[in-house]
Amino acid sequence: MLRPPVEPMPAQAAEAVPGPAAVRSGVAYEQKLDGHRALLFTASGPGGAVVVQTRRGALVQDRWPDLVVAAEAQLPPGLVLDGELVVWDIEAGRLSFEALQRRAATRARGAAVLAARWPAYFVAFDLLQHDGQELLTRPYAERRALLENLFSEHALTAPWTLVPQTTDLPQHGSGWSPGRTCPGWRGSWSSP
């Protein structure tokens, strides 16, 4: 069973999108949002707590009370999600990295006040543990299928979002340009 801190798989920058051979080998492309990388752990049993971990291993659930409450209400126990924390600016009608940074730096009562003003969303792109069973050694395609099933079985809605994915980037290419489908989108990344 995974317990924090867990080091998430790092993203690696590339100068160009992998060519057709990579696409044929099953590479999947996902949108990279302008947010903070995080792991979310649900309680593994009675009396357990929801934990939010940064990519550097800090535990920051006190800064995201809205996500903790939503996880307790909507997510099953023994789960570890890997994803991106983003904040929606209701007034501007877009993602706000500035609001995200303010939320990430605010604790206690201030965190609840900012949560009401700037709701947080967890954009999931990987499932590292399900029903208390670690999945890190399983192929990415299998973990993605389990993640998609989690979203459909539990009818997950806001603040939970499944990152868009395609295995046919040439087909979607121009529509997958940063900022085109979603303000605050920084680019794409691929997963084998």
Short mmCIF file of N, CA and C in Angstrom, two decimals:
data_model
loop_
_atom_site.label_atom_id
_atom_site.label_comp_id
_atom_site.label_asym_id
_atom_site.label_seq_id
_atom_site.Cartn_x
_atom_site.Cartn_y
_atom_site.Cartn_z
N MET A 1 0.85 -1.17 0.00
CA MET A 1 0.00 0.00 0.00
C MET A 1 0.89 1.24 0.00
N LEU A 2 0.56 2.18 -0.87
CA LEU A 2 1.33 3.41 -0.97
C LEU A 2 1.00 4.36 0.18
N ARG A 3 2.03 4.97 0.72
CA ARG A 3 1.88 5.98 1.77
C ARG A 3 2.79 7.15 1.43
N PRO A 4 2.33 8.38 1.73
CA PRO A 4 3.17 9.53 1.41
C PRO A 4 4.43 9.54 2.26
N PRO A 5 5.52 10.07 1.74
CA PRO A 5 5.64 10.67 0.41
C PRO A 5 5.92 9.63 -0.66
N VAL A 6 5.30 9.83 -1.81
CA VAL A 6 5.52 9.01 -3.00
C VAL A 6 6.06 9.95 -4.07
N GLU A 7 7.13 9.56 -4.72
CA GLU A 7 7.69 10.41 -5.78
C GLU A 7 6.94 10.14 -7.07
N PRO A 8 6.25 11.17 -7.61
CA PRO A 8 5.53 10.96 -8.87
C PRO A 8 6.49 10.83 -10.04
N MET A 9 6.03 10.17 -11.10
CA MET A 9 6.83 10.03 -12.30
C MET A 9 7.04 11.43 -12.88
N PRO A 10 8.30 11.83 -13.09
CA PRO A 10 8.53 13.19 -13.59
C PRO A 10 8.22 13.32 -15.08
N ALA A 11 7.75 14.49 -15.43
CA ALA A 11 7.55 14.81 -16.84
C ALA A 11 8.90 15.23 -17.41
N GLN A 12 9.15 14.90 -18.66
CA GLN A 12 10.41 15.29 -19.29
C GLN A 12 10.09 16.12 -20.53
N ALA A 13 10.77 17.26 -20.63
CA ALA A 13 10.56 18.14 -21.77
C ALA A 13 11.16 17.54 -23.03
N ALA A 14 10.52 17.82 -24.15
CA ALA A 14 11.01 17.38 -25.45
C ALA A 14 10.87 18.55 -26.42
N GLU A 15 11.78 18.63 -27.35
CA GLU A 15 11.76 19.70 -28.34
C GLU A 15 10.68 19.49 -29.40
N ALA A 16 10.31 18.23 -29.63
CA ALA A 16 9.34 17.92 -30.67
C ALA A 16 8.44 16.78 -30.22
N VAL A 17 7.28 16.70 -30.84
CA VAL A 17 6.34 15.61 -30.57
C VAL A 17 6.92 14.33 -31.17
N PRO A 18 6.85 13.20 -30.44
CA PRO A 18 7.35 11.95 -31.00
C PRO A 18 6.70 11.64 -32.36
N GLY A 19 7.47 11.04 -33.24
CA GLY A 19 7.02 10.77 -34.60
C GLY A 19 6.05 9.61 -34.71
N PRO A 20 5.68 9.26 -35.94
CA PRO A 20 4.69 8.21 -36.20
C PRO A 20 5.03 6.86 -35.58
N ALA A 21 6.31 6.51 -35.49
CA ALA A 21 6.67 5.22 -34.89
C ALA A 21 6.24 5.15 -33.44
N ALA A 22 6.39 6.25 -32.71
CA ALA A 22 5.97 6.29 -31.30
C ALA A 22 4.46 6.17 -31.19
N VAL A 23 3.76 6.84 -32.10
CA VAL A 23 2.30 6.77 -32.08
C VAL A 23 1.84 5.34 -32.33
N ARG A 24 2.47 4.66 -33.27
CA ARG A 24 2.10 3.26 -33.56
C ARG A 24 2.40 2.34 -32.39
N SER A 25 3.37 2.74 -31.55
CA SER A 25 3.74 1.87 -30.43
C SER A 25 2.84 2.08 -29.21
N GLY A 26 1.80 2.89 -29.34
CA GLY A 26 0.84 3.03 -28.26
C GLY A 26 1.04 4.23 -27.36
N VAL A 27 1.77 5.23 -27.81
CA VAL A 27 1.96 6.44 -27.01
C VAL A 27 0.63 7.18 -26.92
N ALA A 28 0.32 7.67 -25.74
CA ALA A 28 -0.89 8.46 -25.53
C ALA A 28 -0.47 9.88 -25.18
N TYR A 29 -1.22 10.85 -25.68
CA TYR A 29 -0.94 12.27 -25.43
C TYR A 29 -2.00 12.84 -24.51
N GLU A 30 -1.55 13.64 -23.55
CA GLU A 30 -2.45 14.28 -22.60
C GLU A 30 -2.13 15.76 -22.52
N GLN A 31 -3.13 16.54 -22.19
CA GLN A 31 -2.91 17.97 -22.02
C GLN A 31 -2.20 18.24 -20.71
N LYS A 32 -1.28 19.18 -20.71
CA LYS A 32 -0.57 19.61 -19.51
C LYS A 32 -1.11 20.99 -19.13
N LEU A 33 -1.74 21.06 -17.98
CA LEU A 33 -2.34 22.31 -17.53
C LEU A 33 -1.36 23.13 -16.70
N ASP A 34 -1.65 24.39 -16.58
CA ASP A 34 -0.83 25.31 -15.79
C ASP A 34 -1.29 25.23 -14.34
N GLY A 35 -0.85 24.19 -13.66
CA GLY A 35 -1.26 23.96 -12.28
C GLY A 35 -0.11 23.45 -11.45
N HIS A 36 -0.45 22.86 -10.31
CA HIS A 36 0.54 22.25 -9.42
C HIS A 36 0.33 20.74 -9.42
N ARG A 37 1.40 20.00 -9.64
CA ARG A 37 1.35 18.54 -9.60
C ARG A 37 1.06 18.10 -8.18
N ALA A 38 0.19 17.11 -8.03
CA ALA A 38 -0.16 16.62 -6.70
C ALA A 38 -0.60 15.17 -6.75
N LEU A 39 -0.45 14.50 -5.63
CA LEU A 39 -1.01 13.17 -5.43
C LEU A 39 -2.09 13.30 -4.37
N LEU A 40 -3.20 12.61 -4.57
CA LEU A 40 -4.28 12.63 -3.60
C LEU A 40 -4.50 11.21 -3.11
N PHE A 41 -4.40 11.02 -1.79
CA PHE A 41 -4.58 9.73 -1.14
C PHE A 41 -5.91 9.76 -0.39
N THR A 42 -6.79 8.80 -0.66
CA THR A 42 -8.00 8.71 0.17
C THR A 42 -7.68 7.82 1.37
N ALA A 43 -8.51 7.92 2.38
CA ALA A 43 -8.32 7.12 3.60
C ALA A 43 -8.31 5.64 3.24
N SER A 44 -7.42 4.90 3.87
CA SER A 44 -7.35 3.46 3.57
C SER A 44 -8.29 2.64 4.45
N GLY A 45 -8.87 3.28 5.44
CA GLY A 45 -9.80 2.58 6.32
C GLY A 45 -10.48 3.55 7.26
N PRO A 46 -11.32 3.04 8.15
CA PRO A 46 -12.03 3.89 9.11
C PRO A 46 -11.04 4.73 9.93
N GLY A 47 -11.39 5.98 10.11
CA GLY A 47 -10.55 6.88 10.91
C GLY A 47 -9.37 7.46 10.14
N GLY A 48 -9.20 7.03 8.88
CA GLY A 48 -8.11 7.56 8.06
C GLY A 48 -8.47 8.94 7.53
N ALA A 49 -7.49 9.60 6.97
CA ALA A 49 -7.69 10.95 6.46
C ALA A 49 -7.28 11.04 5.00
N VAL A 50 -7.87 12.01 4.31
CA VAL A 50 -7.46 12.34 2.95
C VAL A 50 -6.17 13.14 3.04
N VAL A 51 -5.21 12.81 2.17
CA VAL A 51 -3.93 13.49 2.17
C VAL A 51 -3.67 14.02 0.76
N VAL A 52 -3.20 15.26 0.67
CA VAL A 52 -2.78 15.85 -0.60
C VAL A 52 -1.28 16.11 -0.49
N GLN A 53 -0.53 15.54 -1.43
CA GLN A 53 0.93 15.65 -1.41
C GLN A 53 1.41 16.39 -2.65
N THR A 54 2.36 17.31 -2.48
CA THR A 54 2.96 17.99 -3.62
C THR A 54 3.96 17.06 -4.29
N ARG A 55 4.43 17.45 -5.46
CA ARG A 55 5.41 16.61 -6.16
C ARG A 55 6.71 16.51 -5.39
N ARG A 56 6.98 17.47 -4.50
CA ARG A 56 8.20 17.42 -3.69
C ARG A 56 8.00 16.69 -2.36
N GLY A 57 6.79 16.21 -2.11
CA GLY A 57 6.54 15.41 -0.92
C GLY A 57 5.90 16.12 0.25
N ALA A 58 5.64 17.43 0.15
CA ALA A 58 5.00 18.16 1.25
C ALA A 58 3.51 17.78 1.32
N LEU A 59 3.00 17.67 2.54
CA LEU A 59 1.58 17.37 2.75
C LEU A 59 0.82 18.68 2.92
N VAL A 60 -0.13 18.93 2.04
CA VAL A 60 -0.77 20.25 1.97
C VAL A 60 -2.30 20.19 1.98
N GLN A 61 -2.89 19.15 2.52
CA GLN A 61 -4.35 19.04 2.52
C GLN A 61 -5.02 20.18 3.27
N ASP A 62 -4.31 20.82 4.21
CA ASP A 62 -4.90 21.95 4.94
C ASP A 62 -5.14 23.15 4.03
N ARG A 63 -4.51 23.19 2.87
CA ARG A 63 -4.68 24.30 1.93
C ARG A 63 -5.79 24.05 0.92
N TRP A 64 -6.30 22.84 0.90
CA TRP A 64 -7.31 22.43 -0.08
C TRP A 64 -8.51 21.80 0.60
N PRO A 65 -9.16 22.51 1.55
CA PRO A 65 -10.27 21.90 2.30
C PRO A 65 -11.44 21.48 1.41
N ASP A 66 -11.66 22.18 0.31
CA ASP A 66 -12.74 21.82 -0.60
C ASP A 66 -12.49 20.47 -1.27
N LEU A 67 -11.24 20.20 -1.62
CA LEU A 67 -10.91 18.91 -2.22
C LEU A 67 -10.99 17.78 -1.20
N VAL A 68 -10.57 18.06 0.03
CA VAL A 68 -10.65 17.04 1.08
C VAL A 68 -12.10 16.62 1.31
N VAL A 69 -12.99 17.60 1.44
CA VAL A 69 -14.41 17.31 1.66
C VAL A 69 -14.98 16.53 0.48
N ALA A 70 -14.64 16.95 -0.75
CA ALA A 70 -15.14 16.26 -1.93
C ALA A 70 -14.60 14.83 -2.01
N ALA A 71 -13.34 14.63 -1.65
CA ALA A 71 -12.76 13.28 -1.68
C ALA A 71 -13.44 12.38 -0.66
N GLU A 72 -13.69 12.91 0.52
CA GLU A 72 -14.38 12.11 1.55
C GLU A 72 -15.77 11.71 1.10
N ALA A 73 -16.44 12.59 0.35
CA ALA A 73 -17.82 12.33 -0.08
C ALA A 73 -17.91 11.48 -1.34
N GLN A 74 -16.94 11.60 -2.25
CA GLN A 74 -17.12 11.02 -3.58
C GLN A 74 -16.15 9.90 -3.96
N LEU A 75 -14.99 9.84 -3.34
CA LEU A 75 -13.98 8.86 -3.77
C LEU A 75 -13.95 7.64 -2.86
N PRO A 76 -13.65 6.48 -3.41
CA PRO A 76 -13.58 5.26 -2.60
C PRO A 76 -12.30 5.23 -1.76
N PRO A 77 -12.28 4.41 -0.71
CA PRO A 77 -11.07 4.30 0.12
C PRO A 77 -9.94 3.57 -0.62
N GLY A 78 -8.71 3.81 -0.13
CA GLY A 78 -7.56 3.09 -0.65
C GLY A 78 -7.12 3.51 -2.04
N LEU A 79 -7.36 4.77 -2.39
CA LEU A 79 -7.10 5.28 -3.74
C LEU A 79 -5.94 6.26 -3.69
N VAL A 80 -5.10 6.26 -4.73
CA VAL A 80 -4.08 7.30 -4.91
C VAL A 80 -4.17 7.78 -6.35
N LEU A 81 -4.49 9.07 -6.50
CA LEU A 81 -4.57 9.70 -7.80
C LEU A 81 -3.36 10.59 -8.02
N ASP A 82 -2.86 10.61 -9.24
CA ASP A 82 -1.79 11.51 -9.64
C ASP A 82 -2.42 12.50 -10.60
N GLY A 83 -2.18 13.78 -10.38
CA GLY A 83 -2.81 14.77 -11.24
C GLY A 83 -2.29 16.17 -11.02
N GLU A 84 -3.10 17.11 -11.43
CA GLU A 84 -2.74 18.52 -11.40
C GLU A 84 -3.83 19.28 -10.65
N LEU A 85 -3.41 20.09 -9.70
CA LEU A 85 -4.33 21.00 -9.01
C LEU A 85 -4.45 22.26 -9.85
N VAL A 86 -5.66 22.66 -10.15
CA VAL A 86 -5.89 23.92 -10.85
C VAL A 86 -6.99 24.68 -10.12
N VAL A 87 -7.04 25.98 -10.36
CA VAL A 87 -8.04 26.82 -9.72
C VAL A 87 -8.78 27.60 -10.80
N TRP A 88 -10.09 27.60 -10.67
CA TRP A 88 -10.94 28.31 -11.62
C TRP A 88 -11.30 29.66 -11.03
N ASP A 89 -11.03 30.71 -11.80
CA ASP A 89 -11.42 32.07 -11.42
C ASP A 89 -12.80 32.31 -12.00
N ILE A 90 -13.81 32.29 -11.14
CA ILE A 90 -15.21 32.41 -11.57
C ILE A 90 -15.44 33.74 -12.28
N GLU A 91 -14.89 34.83 -11.75
CA GLU A 91 -15.10 36.15 -12.34
C GLU A 91 -14.46 36.25 -13.72
N ALA A 92 -13.26 35.72 -13.89
CA ALA A 92 -12.56 35.81 -15.18
C ALA A 92 -13.00 34.72 -16.15
N GLY A 93 -13.63 33.65 -15.64
CA GLY A 93 -14.08 32.56 -16.48
C GLY A 93 -12.95 31.75 -17.08
N ARG A 94 -11.87 31.55 -16.29
CA ARG A 94 -10.72 30.81 -16.80
C ARG A 94 -9.90 30.28 -15.63
N LEU A 95 -8.94 29.40 -15.95
CA LEU A 95 -7.99 28.95 -14.94
C LEU A 95 -7.11 30.12 -14.54
N SER A 96 -6.71 30.14 -13.27
CA SER A 96 -5.86 31.23 -12.78
C SER A 96 -4.69 30.65 -11.99
N PHE A 97 -3.49 30.79 -12.55
CA PHE A 97 -2.30 30.33 -11.85
C PHE A 97 -2.02 31.21 -10.64
N GLU A 98 -2.32 32.50 -10.74
CA GLU A 98 -2.12 33.41 -9.61
C GLU A 98 -3.01 33.00 -8.43
N ALA A 99 -4.27 32.70 -8.70
CA ALA A 99 -5.18 32.25 -7.63
C ALA A 99 -4.72 30.91 -7.07
N LEU A 100 -4.22 30.03 -7.92
CA LEU A 100 -3.68 28.74 -7.47
C LEU A 100 -2.53 28.96 -6.50
N GLN A 101 -1.62 29.86 -6.82
CA GLN A 101 -0.49 30.14 -5.94
C GLN A 101 -0.95 30.72 -4.61
N ARG A 102 -1.95 31.58 -4.63
CA ARG A 102 -2.48 32.13 -3.38
C ARG A 102 -3.11 31.04 -2.53
N ARG A 103 -3.86 30.15 -3.17
CA ARG A 103 -4.47 29.04 -2.45
C ARG A 103 -3.40 28.13 -1.86
N ALA A 104 -2.36 27.86 -2.62
CA ALA A 104 -1.31 26.95 -2.18
C ALA A 104 -0.53 27.50 -0.99
N ALA A 105 -0.55 28.81 -0.80
CA ALA A 105 0.21 29.45 0.27
C ALA A 105 -0.64 29.76 1.50
N THR A 106 -1.95 29.48 1.44
CA THR A 106 -2.86 29.87 2.52
C THR A 106 -3.36 28.66 3.28
N ARG A 107 -3.31 28.76 4.61
CA ARG A 107 -3.75 27.66 5.49
C ARG A 107 -4.91 28.09 6.38
N ALA A 108 -5.44 27.11 7.10
CA ALA A 108 -6.46 27.31 8.14
C ALA A 108 -7.69 28.03 7.60
N ARG A 109 -8.20 29.02 8.38
CA ARG A 109 -9.44 29.69 7.98
C ARG A 109 -9.30 30.40 6.64
N GLY A 110 -8.14 30.93 6.37
CA GLY A 110 -7.91 31.61 5.10
C GLY A 110 -8.10 30.68 3.92
N ALA A 111 -7.75 29.41 4.08
CA ALA A 111 -7.90 28.43 3.00
C ALA A 111 -9.37 28.23 2.66
N ALA A 112 -10.23 28.19 3.66
CA ALA A 112 -11.67 28.01 3.42
C ALA A 112 -12.26 29.22 2.72
N VAL A 113 -11.81 30.40 3.09
CA VAL A 113 -12.30 31.63 2.45
C VAL A 113 -11.89 31.65 0.98
N LEU A 114 -10.64 31.33 0.69
CA LEU A 114 -10.18 31.32 -0.69
C LEU A 114 -10.83 30.19 -1.50
N ALA A 115 -11.14 29.07 -0.85
CA ALA A 115 -11.80 27.96 -1.55
C ALA A 115 -13.17 28.40 -2.06
N ALA A 116 -13.87 29.23 -1.29
CA ALA A 116 -15.17 29.72 -1.72
C ALA A 116 -15.04 30.68 -2.91
N ARG A 117 -13.96 31.45 -2.91
CA ARG A 117 -13.75 32.43 -3.99
C ARG A 117 -13.17 31.78 -5.25
N TRP A 118 -12.21 30.88 -5.06
CA TRP A 118 -11.50 30.23 -6.17
C TRP A 118 -11.53 28.72 -5.97
N PRO A 119 -12.56 28.04 -6.46
CA PRO A 119 -12.65 26.59 -6.27
C PRO A 119 -11.49 25.86 -6.94
N ALA A 120 -11.03 24.82 -6.26
CA ALA A 120 -9.95 23.99 -6.80
C ALA A 120 -10.54 22.79 -7.53
N TYR A 121 -9.80 22.33 -8.51
CA TYR A 121 -10.14 21.13 -9.26
C TYR A 121 -8.92 20.23 -9.29
N PHE A 122 -9.18 18.94 -9.30
CA PHE A 122 -8.11 17.96 -9.41
C PHE A 122 -8.27 17.30 -10.77
N VAL A 123 -7.32 17.55 -11.65
CA VAL A 123 -7.34 16.98 -13.00
C VAL A 123 -6.48 15.71 -12.95
N ALA A 124 -7.13 14.56 -12.92
CA ALA A 124 -6.43 13.28 -12.75
C ALA A 124 -5.89 12.77 -14.08
N PHE A 125 -4.64 12.30 -14.05
CA PHE A 125 -4.08 11.68 -15.24
C PHE A 125 -3.48 10.31 -14.98
N ASP A 126 -3.47 9.86 -13.73
CA ASP A 126 -2.98 8.51 -13.48
C ASP A 126 -3.59 7.99 -12.18
N LEU A 127 -3.72 6.69 -12.10
CA LEU A 127 -4.22 6.00 -10.92
C LEU A 127 -3.09 5.12 -10.42
N LEU A 128 -2.56 5.46 -9.25
CA LEU A 128 -1.39 4.75 -8.71
C LEU A 128 -1.77 3.64 -7.75
N GLN A 129 -2.97 3.75 -7.18
CA GLN A 129 -3.46 2.72 -6.24
C GLN A 129 -4.97 2.70 -6.32
N HIS A 130 -5.53 1.48 -6.30
CA HIS A 130 -6.98 1.31 -6.34
C HIS A 130 -7.36 0.21 -5.38
N ASP A 131 -8.36 0.47 -4.52
CA ASP A 131 -8.79 -0.50 -3.51
C ASP A 131 -7.61 -0.97 -2.66
N GLY A 132 -6.66 -0.07 -2.38
CA GLY A 132 -5.50 -0.40 -1.56
C GLY A 132 -4.42 -1.20 -2.28
N GLN A 133 -4.61 -1.47 -3.57
CA GLN A 133 -3.64 -2.24 -4.34
C GLN A 133 -2.79 -1.30 -5.19
N GLU A 134 -1.48 -1.34 -4.98
CA GLU A 134 -0.56 -0.50 -5.74
C GLU A 134 -0.52 -0.94 -7.20
N LEU A 135 -0.53 0.04 -8.12
CA LEU A 135 -0.61 -0.24 -9.55
C LEU A 135 0.63 0.21 -10.32
N LEU A 136 1.66 0.66 -9.65
CA LEU A 136 2.81 1.26 -10.32
C LEU A 136 3.51 0.35 -11.32
N THR A 137 3.46 -0.94 -11.12
CA THR A 137 4.14 -1.85 -12.05
C THR A 137 3.25 -2.24 -13.24
N ARG A 138 2.01 -1.84 -13.21
CA ARG A 138 1.10 -2.17 -14.31
C ARG A 138 1.32 -1.20 -15.48
N PRO A 139 1.06 -1.63 -16.69
CA PRO A 139 1.22 -0.73 -17.84
C PRO A 139 0.30 0.48 -17.73
N TYR A 140 0.78 1.59 -18.30
CA TYR A 140 0.01 2.83 -18.23
C TYR A 140 -1.39 2.65 -18.83
N ALA A 141 -1.51 1.95 -19.96
CA ALA A 141 -2.81 1.78 -20.60
C ALA A 141 -3.80 1.10 -19.65
N GLU A 142 -3.33 0.16 -18.86
CA GLU A 142 -4.20 -0.53 -17.90
C GLU A 142 -4.62 0.42 -16.78
N ARG A 143 -3.66 1.22 -16.28
CA ARG A 143 -3.98 2.19 -15.23
C ARG A 143 -4.96 3.24 -15.74
N ARG A 144 -4.78 3.67 -16.99
CA ARG A 144 -5.70 4.66 -17.58
C ARG A 144 -7.10 4.08 -17.69
N ALA A 145 -7.21 2.82 -18.11
CA ALA A 145 -8.53 2.18 -18.21
C ALA A 145 -9.19 2.11 -16.83
N LEU A 146 -8.42 1.78 -15.80
CA LEU A 146 -8.97 1.74 -14.44
C LEU A 146 -9.40 3.13 -13.98
N LEU A 147 -8.62 4.15 -14.35
CA LEU A 147 -8.96 5.53 -13.99
C LEU A 147 -10.26 5.96 -14.67
N GLU A 148 -10.39 5.66 -15.95
CA GLU A 148 -11.62 6.00 -16.67
C GLU A 148 -12.81 5.26 -16.06
N ASN A 149 -12.61 4.00 -15.67
CA ASN A 149 -13.67 3.22 -15.04
C ASN A 149 -14.06 3.83 -13.68
N LEU A 150 -13.06 4.30 -12.93
CA LEU A 150 -13.34 4.96 -11.64
C LEU A 150 -14.27 6.15 -11.85
N PHE A 151 -13.96 6.97 -12.86
CA PHE A 151 -14.78 8.15 -13.14
C PHE A 151 -16.20 7.75 -13.54
N SER A 152 -16.34 6.73 -14.36
CA SER A 152 -17.69 6.34 -14.79
C SER A 152 -18.46 5.61 -13.69
N GLU A 153 -17.82 4.69 -12.97
CA GLU A 153 -18.51 3.94 -11.91
C GLU A 153 -19.01 4.84 -10.80
N HIS A 154 -18.23 5.87 -10.46
CA HIS A 154 -18.60 6.76 -9.36
C HIS A 154 -19.25 8.05 -9.86
N ALA A 155 -19.49 8.14 -11.16
CA ALA A 155 -20.10 9.33 -11.77
C ALA A 155 -19.45 10.60 -11.25
N LEU A 156 -18.12 10.63 -11.29
CA LEU A 156 -17.38 11.76 -10.73
C LEU A 156 -17.59 13.02 -11.57
N THR A 157 -17.84 14.09 -10.86
CA THR A 157 -17.98 15.42 -11.47
C THR A 157 -17.13 16.38 -10.64
N ALA A 158 -17.24 17.66 -10.93
CA ALA A 158 -16.44 18.67 -10.23
C ALA A 158 -16.45 18.41 -8.72
N PRO A 159 -15.28 18.47 -8.14
CA PRO A 159 -14.01 19.03 -8.61
C PRO A 159 -13.09 18.03 -9.30
N TRP A 160 -13.58 16.86 -9.66
CA TRP A 160 -12.75 15.82 -10.28
C TRP A 160 -12.89 15.92 -11.78
N THR A 161 -11.75 15.93 -12.45
CA THR A 161 -11.73 16.00 -13.90
C THR A 161 -10.72 14.99 -14.42
N LEU A 162 -11.08 14.31 -15.47
CA LEU A 162 -10.18 13.36 -16.12
C LEU A 162 -9.49 14.10 -17.25
N VAL A 163 -8.15 14.10 -17.25
CA VAL A 163 -7.42 14.85 -18.28
C VAL A 163 -7.75 14.26 -19.65
N PRO A 164 -8.00 15.12 -20.64
CA PRO A 164 -8.23 14.62 -22.00
C PRO A 164 -7.00 13.88 -22.51
N GLN A 165 -7.25 12.85 -23.30
CA GLN A 165 -6.17 12.03 -23.83
C GLN A 165 -6.50 11.62 -25.26
N THR A 166 -5.46 11.47 -26.08
CA THR A 166 -5.63 10.94 -27.42
C THR A 166 -4.42 10.06 -27.77
N THR A 167 -4.67 9.06 -28.58
CA THR A 167 -3.57 8.26 -29.13
C THR A 167 -3.40 8.62 -30.60
N ASP A 168 -4.13 9.62 -31.07
CA ASP A 168 -4.08 10.04 -32.47
C ASP A 168 -3.82 11.54 -32.55
N LEU A 169 -2.62 11.96 -32.14
CA LEU A 169 -2.30 13.38 -32.15
C LEU A 169 -2.37 13.99 -33.54
N PRO A 170 -1.91 13.30 -34.60
CA PRO A 170 -2.04 13.92 -35.93
C PRO A 170 -3.50 14.25 -36.27
N GLN A 171 -4.43 13.42 -35.83
CA GLN A 171 -5.85 13.66 -36.09
C GLN A 171 -6.34 14.88 -35.31
N HIS A 172 -5.86 15.06 -34.08
CA HIS A 172 -6.31 16.14 -33.21
C HIS A 172 -5.35 17.32 -33.19
N GLY A 173 -4.21 17.19 -33.82
CA GLY A 173 -3.08 18.12 -33.74
C GLY A 173 -3.40 19.58 -33.53
N SER A 174 -4.03 20.25 -34.50
CA SER A 174 -4.21 21.69 -34.38
C SER A 174 -5.15 22.06 -33.23
N GLY A 175 -6.08 21.18 -32.88
CA GLY A 175 -6.98 21.45 -31.76
C GLY A 175 -6.32 21.23 -30.41
N TRP A 176 -5.11 20.66 -30.43
CA TRP A 176 -4.39 20.40 -29.20
C TRP A 176 -3.22 21.36 -29.04
N SER A 177 -3.44 22.60 -29.43
CA SER A 177 -2.42 23.62 -29.25
C SER A 177 -2.65 24.31 -27.92
N PRO A 178 -1.58 24.62 -27.17
CA PRO A 178 -1.74 25.27 -25.87
C PRO A 178 -2.63 26.50 -25.96
N GLY A 179 -3.55 26.61 -24.99
CA GLY A 179 -4.45 27.75 -24.91
C GLY A 179 -5.65 27.66 -25.83
N ARG A 180 -5.64 26.72 -26.76
CA ARG A 180 -6.72 26.65 -27.74
C ARG A 180 -7.97 25.98 -27.18
N THR A 181 -7.81 24.87 -26.48
CA THR A 181 -8.98 24.18 -25.94
C THR A 181 -9.32 24.65 -24.54
N CYS A 182 -8.34 25.21 -23.84
CA CYS A 182 -8.59 25.63 -22.46
C CYS A 182 -7.55 26.67 -22.06
N PRO A 183 -7.98 27.88 -21.69
CA PRO A 183 -7.00 28.84 -21.20
C PRO A 183 -6.30 28.26 -19.97
N GLY A 184 -5.00 28.36 -19.93
CA GLY A 184 -4.25 27.79 -18.82
C GLY A 184 -3.62 26.46 -19.18
N TRP A 185 -3.79 26.02 -20.42
CA TRP A 185 -3.18 24.78 -20.88
C TRP A 185 -1.80 25.11 -21.40
N ARG A 186 -0.78 24.41 -20.90
CA ARG A 186 0.61 24.72 -21.21
C ARG A 186 1.19 23.85 -22.31
N GLY A 187 0.56 22.79 -22.72
CA GLY A 187 1.13 21.93 -23.75
C GLY A 187 0.61 20.52 -23.63
N SER A 188 1.33 19.58 -24.21
CA SER A 188 0.95 18.17 -24.18
C SER A 188 2.11 17.37 -23.63
N TRP A 189 1.80 16.19 -23.11
CA TRP A 189 2.85 15.25 -22.77
C TRP A 189 2.39 13.89 -23.19
N SER A 190 3.35 13.02 -23.37
CA SER A 190 3.02 11.68 -23.85
C SER A 190 3.38 10.65 -22.80
N SER A 191 2.64 9.55 -22.82
CA SER A 191 2.86 8.45 -21.88
C SER A 191 2.96 7.15 -22.67
N PRO A 192 3.98 6.34 -22.36
CA PRO A 192 4.09 5.05 -23.07
C PRO A 192 3.08 4.04 -22.57
#
